[in-house]
């Protein structure tokens, strides 16, 4: 394509509302434009990248045996009411009425619709398993759309749905999609981790994995091992064992100490001149309303999801100050397990402590030299805390756990029979008995993926796309368009590249070299061929956008390399 | 693809709501499913056809130099208010509010958005002309969605927009799109006519052409010549000259005749035993409120669009009975031009009549032997009627005009500066002066095109797709799957075809031959290869779906023909 005709401009300044590096560069380089908060147009450069991502997604879906279909965005509200999600979904679901006052939703996802389709098309186990997918525009009225394409209100998604007769069948379908996702993200040049998003492993009911692009701006925290493949969302990650040395014996003499105004671990640590890992935090929760004390080490954080699951309760929140005072007899900040009459839940790391410091259940008082099991009951123990950085991986026992920030770009989920039961999607088994089919759902945020790759592949001058999804394979830049040698060499190379199906962008603009180079860095095509002072000898400069490496090569060698590596336009 | 895994079923019965043949077959063969009135899912077969149509559209758009982009469906209401269309568009525009009560529309078209994009990207004549397009889902809340994909509420459209500095530039952009449309519809195997949709020719301001698929169910009437390429929507088609012999001289004696109850042309024709072409209809219109008489021949129809344009009025409707009586002094049905004091507009065919019969402006009375120009003024004459079938084409003078029914599948339109002025889309000309850019817009209803092709390519057994857009190139049907010779030959052919990128559907279902053949006819893949009793000799039956022609050929010959003609999977 000739750059002079490109329907976009590069911007010299960063738009005020661009809140991440990728968003800034995508705007400045002319890939996308905002039409409304969270609603974007894809200019030709952006659409080229989006289409390449789509193609990779489709190829891997097809390879995994999934069939593509296309469902509507306009969905009758009745379907959502039948599944119970119309009310649950809240204001993120965009609702509207047609001219006859019938209610519709703009689909944020398609479980209801695909279940309805299945119900009418398939009725026998002979036609299962089957997985269908679509690449389709979705709507979600985010409260705070931000980070450009990362959290939009109109976005492109690949969603897939599998239908099986058994949980073992679902396991296989799930694994097929999981593997396809690994290939997709690898092909897109993404640095990512597949993380457990739920306690269940791939084989279990209700399993779920998230695919997280690693990026500082990520809104999720991932705990990953430095040695093995284990990685999980911090909400779900199993805690490791730490390298904390066992405490000295002398600290086991129980003693009540006056600790004026030392309500927090930080204040107490300073007051006692003791590491937070020597202290024990006592938090009073209301577990389905019942006051319950939870003990974690001073340097650890309670993980409420683990706690909730272990307690088997629906609602879990920190108890209010009045409850804490009523239960402990002391103001907030001085709760402790010694002599407490409510249930006490003890994190394993606390149970392993030789001794520690706890609140005295009395204003400005703490107990020191407290021995778990001796001075308070250690009956209900378990993993109730966030895995911490530096701990030894509980899976391999070799590596250490590290925190990473992640952007969720994919999610695979074992739905089970939730929608098949409410939507009446059944199939006859081999004995002619009707059973609800067992479903899985699998999503990739395609437009979000674009932004995630951009966030990882950029530098201080602009974008630097992986070749697999770059808008062009090569950027041909004649330095001085008015120099006839340069111009004609560039034009000849351009013609040759096009003839061989290599996607090339030719900077045919009569601009200063500085402007051209700056735009080229901004746009981030993987290879730049500079046709400049060496043109007379038939040589050009090959510039690798990502590494900045430059080499002068004969034009024929440059062409041969590009044509050999050329992305077919197919 | 293996038919046993296909995510769709063929239906034995026609769904009750299927109102056209194409809709019936698309439902029965498992191409589409209705989710709500005018809202459809594309099952894998339907999506395959849709994607092929899209690809043809994209290839021809790219070849014409248009750049693809993608704009959102969610459009801020402010843009529509600024262009003045928010109110004008009426209930067809789907409106909604986001969680912050901001108003949005679901785009039925994108003139406002693309103009806004242009305004921010391009400011100099050096970067013009430019044409952009998108293939995108559109929304229109039709009062009466019907005919399946032909008139839907959520539909796929290709819309393109051109930007030029001059009207001559627009003419060239328009011609480029016009020619691309011809190629697109030809490649899709559509029988169609490009028709004038407005008086202006391609060269003139405000020109417009519609591309009409010829089909009995079409909602538009096209007037086309049997000899030349001339064709136009009946609303716009210039009238021809007819072969009516001049009347006999003896009929020119003016005489008032009693014609009791003969109010209509039909009644009068029967009463006088005279051809309607010998009679003159006098219609009283309110033209911007002013009573105006219009004369057309008894066998002709007034064309109000031509009349309105000629009179240069905003509102034109038939006058009410009270006005007719007040103006003519007679009840409705007896108006005539003789002695009338309001303006009289005379269609050319009336002006050419040697004599005729007109109303007497008196109850139950008509004048006979009336000579135009002698008995009433013939000052304002022109083409005020619908072109009639059988008339000689006014363009070539050789062919005859014929009526056809058409489905509008494409529309090209010279917008001029309507949106560039309201949207502030200007560019600097060579003198540095800011001028509003001159726009064109160009639409193809891609999902409608699918239905239009289906409507043309079908018979009493199902669909019969043109090869260019068929879901598969070949349907492999082993007659008896349990016959090992047949099964293994079919499987081997299937594997060979896939290896060569030929899209094949293999009926690997253990069904009766009758069911398989009926389904095959229904689905309508262009070539069916029946692997049956000749399999032992290595022969198969080649069946052409459209013609029904059957030939027994060696399997290698069949493969060679298919691979030679194979549609590459790209």
mmCIF file of N, CA and C in Angstrom, chain B residues 452-554:
data_model
loop_
_atom_site.group_PDB
_atom_site.id
_atom_site.type_symbol
_atom_site.label_atom_id
_atom_site.label_comp_id
_atom_site.label_asym_id
_atom_site.label_seq_id
_atom_site.Cartn_x
_atom_site.Cartn_y
_atom_site.Cartn_z
ATOM 1 N N UNK B 452 -30.775 -13.306 -2.113
ATOM 2 C CA UNK B 452 -31.147 -13.039 -3.514
ATOM 3 C C UNK B 452 -30.551 -14.101 -4.435
ATOM 4 N N UNK B 453 -29.304 -14.475 -4.194
ATOM 5 C CA UNK B 453 -28.704 -15.535 -5.012
ATOM 6 C C UNK B 453 -29.470 -16.844 -4.784
ATOM 7 N N UNK B 454 -29.811 -17.112 -3.529
ATOM 8 C CA UNK B 454 -30.566 -18.337 -3.220
ATOM 9 C C UNK B 454 -31.918 -18.321 -3.935
ATOM 10 N N UNK B 455 -32.535 -17.163 -3.985
ATOM 11 C CA UNK B 455 -33.848 -17.050 -4.627
ATOM 12 C C UNK B 455 -33.743 -17.373 -6.118
ATOM 13 N N UNK B 456 -32.605 -17.029 -6.712
ATOM 14 C CA UNK B 456 -32.432 -17.294 -8.146
ATOM 15 C C UNK B 456 -31.910 -18.704 -8.433
ATOM 16 N N UNK B 457 -31.191 -19.269 -7.483
ATOM 17 C CA UNK B 457 -30.543 -20.550 -7.743
ATOM 18 C C UNK B 457 -31.175 -21.640 -6.883
ATOM 19 N N UNK B 458 -32.306 -22.125 -7.317
ATOM 20 C CA UNK B 458 -33.048 -23.126 -6.550
ATOM 21 C C UNK B 458 -34.016 -23.804 -7.503
ATOM 22 N N UNK B 459 -34.512 -24.929 -7.059
ATOM 23 C CA UNK B 459 -35.583 -25.577 -7.817
ATOM 24 C C UNK B 459 -36.536 -26.222 -6.815
ATOM 25 N N UNK B 460 -37.320 -27.169 -7.268
ATOM 26 C CA UNK B 460 -38.341 -27.730 -6.364
ATOM 27 C C UNK B 460 -37.748 -28.705 -5.354
ATOM 28 N N UNK B 461 -36.456 -28.962 -5.456
ATOM 29 C CA UNK B 461 -35.846 -29.889 -4.498
ATOM 30 C C UNK B 461 -34.908 -29.195 -3.503
ATOM 31 N N UNK B 462 -34.601 -27.950 -3.776
ATOM 32 C CA UNK B 462 -33.722 -27.252 -2.837
ATOM 33 C C UNK B 462 -32.887 -26.193 -3.522
ATOM 34 N N UNK B 463 -31.737 -25.911 -2.930
ATOM 35 C CA UNK B 463 -30.855 -24.874 -3.427
ATOM 36 C C UNK B 463 -29.892 -25.438 -4.459
ATOM 37 N N UNK B 464 -29.339 -24.581 -5.298
ATOM 38 C CA UNK B 464 -28.362 -25.009 -6.303
ATOM 39 C C UNK B 464 -27.372 -23.857 -6.497
ATOM 40 N N UNK B 465 -26.415 -23.784 -5.580
ATOM 41 C CA UNK B 465 -25.510 -22.637 -5.510
ATOM 42 C C UNK B 465 -24.578 -22.529 -6.714
ATOM 43 N N UNK B 466 -24.276 -21.306 -7.133
ATOM 44 C CA UNK B 466 -23.162 -21.103 -8.066
ATOM 45 C C UNK B 466 -21.863 -21.514 -7.353
ATOM 46 N N UNK B 467 -20.923 -22.057 -8.116
ATOM 47 C CA UNK B 467 -19.695 -22.571 -7.494
ATOM 48 C C UNK B 467 -18.945 -21.499 -6.707
ATOM 49 N N UNK B 468 -19.023 -20.249 -7.166
ATOM 50 C CA UNK B 468 -18.209 -19.191 -6.545
ATOM 51 C C UNK B 468 -18.570 -18.944 -5.090
ATOM 52 N N UNK B 469 -19.785 -19.252 -4.688
ATOM 53 C CA UNK B 469 -20.183 -18.947 -3.305
ATOM 54 C C UNK B 469 -20.785 -20.159 -2.596
ATOM 55 N N UNK B 470 -20.733 -21.318 -3.226
ATOM 56 C CA UNK B 470 -21.289 -22.521 -2.593
ATOM 57 C C UNK B 470 -20.555 -22.823 -1.297
ATOM 58 N N UNK B 471 -21.249 -23.405 -0.318
ATOM 59 C CA UNK B 471 -20.579 -23.711 0.953
ATOM 60 C C UNK B 471 -19.460 -24.728 0.769
ATOM 61 N N UNK B 472 -19.640 -25.620 -0.192
ATOM 62 C CA UNK B 472 -18.602 -26.589 -0.550
ATOM 63 C C UNK B 472 -18.566 -26.690 -2.066
ATOM 64 N N UNK B 473 -17.437 -27.144 -2.565
ATOM 65 C CA UNK B 473 -17.302 -27.342 -4.001
ATOM 66 C C UNK B 473 -17.955 -28.658 -4.410
ATOM 67 N N UNK B 474 -17.866 -29.646 -3.532
ATOM 68 C CA UNK B 474 -18.335 -30.983 -3.910
ATOM 69 C C UNK B 474 -18.925 -31.694 -2.687
ATOM 70 N N UNK B 475 -19.963 -32.463 -2.959
ATOM 71 C CA UNK B 475 -20.618 -33.253 -1.928
ATOM 72 C C UNK B 475 -20.360 -34.724 -2.245
ATOM 73 N N UNK B 476 -19.603 -35.390 -1.397
ATOM 74 C CA UNK B 476 -19.263 -36.799 -1.606
ATOM 75 C C UNK B 476 -20.293 -37.654 -0.892
ATOM 76 N N UNK B 477 -21.018 -38.476 -1.643
ATOM 77 C CA UNK B 477 -22.081 -39.256 -1.025
ATOM 78 C C UNK B 477 -21.892 -40.746 -1.296
ATOM 79 N N UNK B 478 -21.289 -41.481 -0.349
ATOM 80 C CA UNK B 478 -21.291 -42.930 -0.476
ATOM 81 C C UNK B 478 -22.717 -43.422 -0.218
ATOM 82 N N UNK B 479 -23.230 -44.237 -1.133
ATOM 83 C CA UNK B 479 -24.634 -44.641 -1.034
ATOM 84 C C UNK B 479 -24.862 -45.499 0.204
ATOM 85 N N UNK B 480 -23.988 -46.478 0.392
ATOM 86 C CA UNK B 480 -24.149 -47.373 1.546
ATOM 87 C C UNK B 480 -22.856 -47.339 2.342
ATOM 88 N N UNK B 481 -22.913 -46.687 3.481
ATOM 89 C CA UNK B 481 -21.701 -46.480 4.258
ATOM 90 C C UNK B 481 -21.121 -47.810 4.760
ATOM 91 N N UNK B 482 -22.004 -48.800 4.914
ATOM 92 C CA UNK B 482 -21.529 -50.089 5.442
ATOM 93 C C UNK B 482 -20.849 -50.936 4.383
ATOM 94 N N UNK B 483 -20.963 -50.508 3.127
ATOM 95 C CA UNK B 483 -20.259 -51.194 2.054
ATOM 96 C C UNK B 483 -18.803 -50.705 2.098
ATOM 97 N N UNK B 484 -17.905 -51.607 2.432
ATOM 98 C CA UNK B 484 -16.524 -51.220 2.687
ATOM 99 C C UNK B 484 -15.868 -50.604 1.450
ATOM 100 N N UNK B 485 -16.176 -51.151 0.270
ATOM 101 C CA UNK B 485 -15.612 -50.605 -0.968
ATOM 102 C C UNK B 485 -16.035 -49.149 -1.146
ATOM 103 N N UNK B 486 -17.315 -48.902 -0.972
ATOM 104 C CA UNK B 486 -17.822 -47.541 -1.133
ATOM 105 C C UNK B 486 -17.221 -46.606 -0.087
ATOM 106 N N UNK B 487 -17.228 -47.110 1.152
ATOM 107 C CA UNK B 487 -16.765 -46.250 2.238
ATOM 108 C C UNK B 487 -15.307 -45.859 2.029
ATOM 109 N N UNK B 488 -14.476 -46.851 1.685
ATOM 110 C CA UNK B 488 -13.054 -46.534 1.607
ATOM 111 C C UNK B 488 -12.736 -45.698 0.361
ATOM 112 N N UNK B 489 -13.489 -45.924 -0.715
ATOM 113 C CA UNK B 489 -13.273 -45.072 -1.890
ATOM 114 C C UNK B 489 -13.659 -43.625 -1.565
ATOM 115 N N UNK B 490 -14.805 -43.469 -0.909
ATOM 116 C CA UNK B 490 -15.250 -42.115 -0.559
ATOM 117 C C UNK B 490 -14.246 -41.442 0.385
ATOM 118 N N UNK B 491 -13.771 -42.201 1.366
ATOM 119 C CA UNK B 491 -12.807 -41.637 2.314
ATOM 120 C C UNK B 491 -11.508 -41.234 1.615
ATOM 121 N N UNK B 492 -11.070 -42.072 0.680
ATOM 122 C CA UNK B 492 -9.819 -41.778 -0.029
ATOM 123 C C UNK B 492 -9.983 -40.522 -0.880
ATOM 124 N N UNK B 493 -11.124 -40.434 -1.557
ATOM 125 C CA UNK B 493 -11.361 -39.234 -2.374
ATOM 126 C C UNK B 493 -11.424 -37.987 -1.491
ATOM 127 N N UNK B 494 -12.084 -38.131 -0.352
ATOM 128 C CA UNK B 494 -12.213 -37.006 0.584
ATOM 129 C C UNK B 494 -10.832 -36.517 1.016
ATOM 130 N N UNK B 495 -9.984 -37.467 1.390
ATOM 131 C CA UNK B 495 -8.635 -37.102 1.855
ATOM 132 C C UNK B 495 -7.859 -36.400 0.736
ATOM 133 N N UNK B 496 -7.976 -36.931 -0.498
ATOM 134 C CA UNK B 496 -7.269 -36.308 -1.622
ATOM 135 C C UNK B 496 -7.767 -34.882 -1.866
ATOM 136 N N UNK B 497 -9.067 -34.722 -1.836
ATOM 137 C CA UNK B 497 -9.631 -33.385 -2.078
ATOM 138 C C UNK B 497 -9.162 -32.392 -1.021
ATOM 139 N N UNK B 498 -9.219 -32.798 0.245
ATOM 140 C CA UNK B 498 -8.788 -31.890 1.314
ATOM 141 C C UNK B 498 -7.332 -31.509 1.143
ATOM 142 N N UNK B 499 -6.513 -32.514 0.768
ATOM 143 C CA UNK B 499 -5.082 -32.249 0.602
ATOM 144 C C UNK B 499 -4.852 -31.210 -0.485
ATOM 145 N N UNK B 500 -5.737 -31.182 -1.460
ATOM 146 C CA UNK B 500 -5.580 -30.203 -2.540
ATOM 147 C C UNK B 500 -6.388 -28.938 -2.290
ATOM 148 N N UNK B 501 -6.880 -28.790 -1.094
ATOM 149 C CA UNK B 501 -7.584 -27.556 -0.757
ATOM 150 C C UNK B 501 -8.953 -27.437 -1.402
ATOM 151 N N UNK B 502 -9.532 -28.557 -1.827
ATOM 152 C CA UNK B 502 -10.878 -28.499 -2.392
ATOM 153 C C UNK B 502 -11.875 -28.708 -1.254
ATOM 154 N N UNK B 503 -12.798 -27.795 -1.109
ATOM 155 C CA UNK B 503 -13.750 -27.878 -0.012
ATOM 156 C C UNK B 503 -14.784 -28.959 -0.306
ATOM 157 N N UNK B 504 -14.753 -29.999 0.503
ATOM 158 C CA UNK B 504 -15.629 -31.136 0.258
ATOM 159 C C UNK B 504 -16.460 -31.432 1.498
ATOM 160 N N UNK B 505 -17.705 -31.805 1.256
ATOM 161 C CA UNK B 505 -18.590 -32.270 2.326
ATOM 162 C C UNK B 505 -18.773 -33.771 2.115
ATOM 163 N N UNK B 506 -18.421 -34.548 3.120
ATOM 164 C CA UNK B 506 -18.530 -36.000 3.015
ATOM 165 C C UNK B 506 -19.731 -36.483 3.815
ATOM 166 N N UNK B 507 -20.684 -37.102 3.148
ATOM 167 C CA UNK B 507 -21.840 -37.614 3.881
ATOM 168 C C UNK B 507 -21.477 -38.966 4.500
ATOM 169 N N UNK B 508 -20.931 -38.891 5.683
ATOM 170 C CA UNK B 508 -20.476 -40.100 6.380
ATOM 171 C C UNK B 508 -21.539 -40.610 7.350
ATOM 172 N N UNK B 509 -22.775 -40.234 7.106
ATOM 173 C CA UNK B 509 -23.849 -40.665 7.998
ATOM 174 C C UNK B 509 -24.368 -42.033 7.564
ATOM 175 N N UNK B 510 -24.728 -42.815 8.537
ATOM 176 C CA UNK B 510 -25.277 -44.138 8.256
ATOM 177 C C UNK B 510 -26.792 -43.983 8.054
ATOM 178 N N UNK B 511 -27.144 -43.398 6.916
ATOM 179 C CA UNK B 511 -28.548 -43.110 6.619
ATOM 180 C C UNK B 511 -28.943 -43.831 5.337
ATOM 181 N N UNK B 512 -30.233 -43.922 5.095
ATOM 182 C CA UNK B 512 -30.714 -44.487 3.841
ATOM 183 C C UNK B 512 -30.300 -43.579 2.673
ATOM 184 N N UNK B 513 -30.119 -44.214 1.502
ATOM 185 C CA UNK B 513 -29.685 -43.455 0.326
ATOM 186 C C UNK B 513 -30.671 -42.337 0.009
ATOM 187 N N UNK B 514 -31.964 -42.633 0.170
ATOM 188 C CA UNK B 514 -32.986 -41.638 -0.151
ATOM 189 C C UNK B 514 -32.838 -40.390 0.701
ATOM 190 N N UNK B 515 -32.559 -40.568 1.987
ATOM 191 C CA UNK B 515 -32.368 -39.433 2.895
ATOM 192 C C UNK B 515 -31.137 -38.639 2.486
ATOM 193 N N UNK B 516 -30.065 -39.361 2.152
ATOM 194 C CA UNK B 516 -28.822 -38.682 1.773
ATOM 195 C C UNK B 516 -29.006 -37.852 0.497
ATOM 196 N N UNK B 517 -29.665 -38.439 -0.495
ATOM 197 C CA UNK B 517 -29.843 -37.709 -1.749
ATOM 198 C C UNK B 517 -30.758 -36.504 -1.555
ATOM 199 N N UNK B 518 -31.826 -36.701 -0.787
ATOM 200 C CA UNK B 518 -32.744 -35.586 -0.549
ATOM 201 C C UNK B 518 -32.016 -34.443 0.166
ATOM 202 N N UNK B 519 -31.214 -34.791 1.175
ATOM 203 C CA UNK B 519 -30.451 -33.759 1.883
ATOM 204 C C UNK B 519 -29.460 -33.084 0.944
ATOM 205 N N UNK B 520 -28.856 -33.869 0.056
ATOM 206 C CA UNK B 520 -27.870 -33.318 -0.867
ATOM 207 C C UNK B 520 -28.527 -32.319 -1.821
ATOM 208 N N UNK B 521 -29.693 -32.679 -2.324
ATOM 209 C CA UNK B 521 -30.423 -31.765 -3.211
ATOM 210 C C UNK B 521 -30.786 -30.487 -2.464
ATOM 211 N N UNK B 522 -31.192 -30.669 -1.212
ATOM 212 C CA UNK B 522 -31.605 -29.552 -0.375
ATOM 213 C C UNK B 522 -30.454 -28.573 -0.161
ATOM 214 N N UNK B 523 -29.308 -29.104 0.200
ATOM 215 C CA UNK B 523 -28.147 -28.260 0.545
ATOM 216 C C UNK B 523 -27.586 -27.593 -0.703
ATOM 217 N N UNK B 524 -27.584 -28.308 -1.835
ATOM 218 C CA UNK B 524 -27.294 -27.649 -3.105
ATOM 219 C C UNK B 524 -25.846 -27.378 -3.422
ATOM 220 N N UNK B 525 -24.933 -28.256 -2.985
ATOM 221 C CA UNK B 525 -23.526 -28.138 -3.387
ATOM 222 C C UNK B 525 -23.468 -28.382 -4.909
ATOM 223 N N UNK B 526 -22.662 -27.623 -5.654
ATOM 224 C CA UNK B 526 -22.726 -27.683 -7.129
ATOM 225 C C UNK B 526 -22.517 -29.076 -7.719
ATOM 226 N N UNK B 527 -21.573 -29.827 -7.163
ATOM 227 C CA UNK B 527 -21.291 -31.152 -7.720
ATOM 228 C C UNK B 527 -21.518 -32.208 -6.646
ATOM 229 N N UNK B 528 -22.254 -33.251 -7.000
ATOM 230 C CA UNK B 528 -22.374 -34.383 -6.087
ATOM 231 C C UNK B 528 -21.655 -35.563 -6.710
ATOM 232 N N UNK B 529 -20.787 -36.178 -5.926
ATOM 233 C CA UNK B 529 -20.114 -37.397 -6.373
ATOM 234 C C UNK B 529 -20.753 -38.552 -5.621
ATOM 235 N N UNK B 530 -21.475 -39.370 -6.345
ATOM 236 C CA UNK B 530 -22.136 -40.508 -5.715
ATOM 237 C C UNK B 530 -21.208 -41.716 -5.827
ATOM 238 N N UNK B 531 -20.849 -42.258 -4.673
ATOM 239 C CA UNK B 531 -20.002 -43.444 -4.641
ATOM 240 C C UNK B 531 -20.940 -44.618 -4.370
ATOM 241 N N UNK B 532 -21.244 -45.366 -5.422
ATOM 242 C CA UNK B 532 -22.259 -46.415 -5.285
ATOM 243 C C UNK B 532 -21.841 -47.701 -5.939
ATOM 244 N N UNK B 533 -22.729 -48.215 -6.741
ATOM 245 C CA UNK B 533 -22.526 -49.556 -7.284
ATOM 246 C C UNK B 533 -21.333 -49.649 -8.230
ATOM 247 N N UNK B 534 -20.901 -48.507 -8.779
ATOM 248 C CA UNK B 534 -19.742 -48.538 -9.678
ATOM 249 C C UNK B 534 -18.409 -48.484 -8.934
ATOM 250 N N UNK B 535 -18.493 -48.376 -7.613
ATOM 251 C CA UNK B 535 -17.267 -48.180 -6.821
ATOM 252 C C UNK B 535 -16.262 -49.321 -7.035
ATOM 253 N N UNK B 536 -16.774 -50.527 -7.177
ATOM 254 C CA UNK B 536 -15.886 -51.684 -7.334
ATOM 255 C C UNK B 536 -14.979 -51.522 -8.551
ATOM 256 N N UNK B 537 -15.502 -50.851 -9.603
ATOM 257 C CA UNK B 537 -14.674 -50.626 -10.808
ATOM 258 C C UNK B 537 -13.913 -49.307 -10.713
ATOM 259 N N UNK B 538 -13.987 -48.668 -9.577
ATOM 260 C CA UNK B 538 -13.282 -47.391 -9.426
ATOM 261 C C UNK B 538 -14.004 -46.238 -10.103
ATOM 262 N N UNK B 539 -15.299 -46.424 -10.348
ATOM 263 C CA UNK B 539 -16.071 -45.357 -10.980
ATOM 264 C C UNK B 539 -17.044 -44.717 -9.999
ATOM 265 N N UNK B 540 -17.338 -43.469 -10.282
ATOM 266 C CA UNK B 540 -18.310 -42.752 -9.447
ATOM 267 C C UNK B 540 -19.282 -42.018 -10.370
ATOM 268 N N UNK B 541 -20.376 -41.558 -9.778
ATOM 269 C CA UNK B 541 -21.341 -40.802 -10.575
ATOM 270 C C UNK B 541 -21.160 -39.315 -10.279
ATOM 271 N N UNK B 542 -20.999 -38.543 -11.318
ATOM 272 C CA UNK B 542 -20.842 -37.084 -11.201
ATOM 273 C C UNK B 542 -22.204 -36.477 -11.489
ATOM 274 N N UNK B 543 -22.757 -35.793 -10.499
ATOM 275 C CA UNK B 543 -24.083 -35.186 -10.680
ATOM 276 C C UNK B 543 -23.957 -33.671 -10.575
ATOM 277 N N UNK B 544 -24.420 -32.993 -11.632
ATOM 278 C CA UNK B 544 -24.445 -31.537 -11.616
ATOM 279 C C UNK B 544 -25.749 -31.111 -10.945
ATOM 280 N N UNK B 545 -25.641 -30.466 -9.796
ATOM 281 C CA UNK B 545 -26.839 -30.146 -9.024
ATOM 282 C C UNK B 545 -27.792 -29.242 -9.805
ATOM 283 N N UNK B 546 -27.252 -28.263 -10.533
ATOM 284 C CA UNK B 546 -28.127 -27.288 -11.184
ATOM 285 C C UNK B 546 -28.878 -27.905 -12.365
ATOM 286 N N UNK B 547 -28.170 -28.700 -13.180
ATOM 287 C CA UNK B 547 -28.814 -29.236 -14.378
ATOM 288 C C UNK B 547 -29.378 -30.626 -14.147
ATOM 289 N N UNK B 548 -28.906 -31.289 -13.105
ATOM 290 C CA UNK B 548 -29.352 -32.660 -12.851
ATOM 291 C C UNK B 548 -28.615 -33.681 -13.702
ATOM 292 N N UNK B 549 -27.714 -33.214 -14.545
ATOM 293 C CA UNK B 549 -26.971 -34.099 -15.442
ATOM 294 C C UNK B 549 -26.107 -35.085 -14.647
ATOM 295 N N UNK B 550 -26.134 -36.385 -15.070
ATOM 296 C CA UNK B 550 -25.379 -37.413 -14.370
ATOM 297 C C UNK B 550 -24.469 -38.126 -15.348
ATOM 298 N N UNK B 551 -23.235 -38.343 -14.937
ATOM 299 C CA UNK B 551 -22.326 -39.130 -15.773
ATOM 300 C C UNK B 551 -21.492 -40.024 -14.873
ATOM 301 N N UNK B 552 -21.252 -41.229 -15.340
ATOM 302 C CA UNK B 552 -20.372 -42.136 -14.606
ATOM 303 C C UNK B 552 -18.956 -41.882 -15.109
ATOM 304 N N UNK B 553 -18.060 -41.592 -14.181
ATOM 305 C CA UNK B 553 -16.674 -41.270 -14.557
ATOM 306 C C UNK B 553 -15.722 -42.025 -13.634
ATOM 307 N N UNK B 554 -14.522 -42.320 -14.133
ATOM 308 C CA UNK B 554 -13.513 -42.903 -13.252
ATOM 309 C C UNK B 554 -13.211 -41.923 -12.126
#
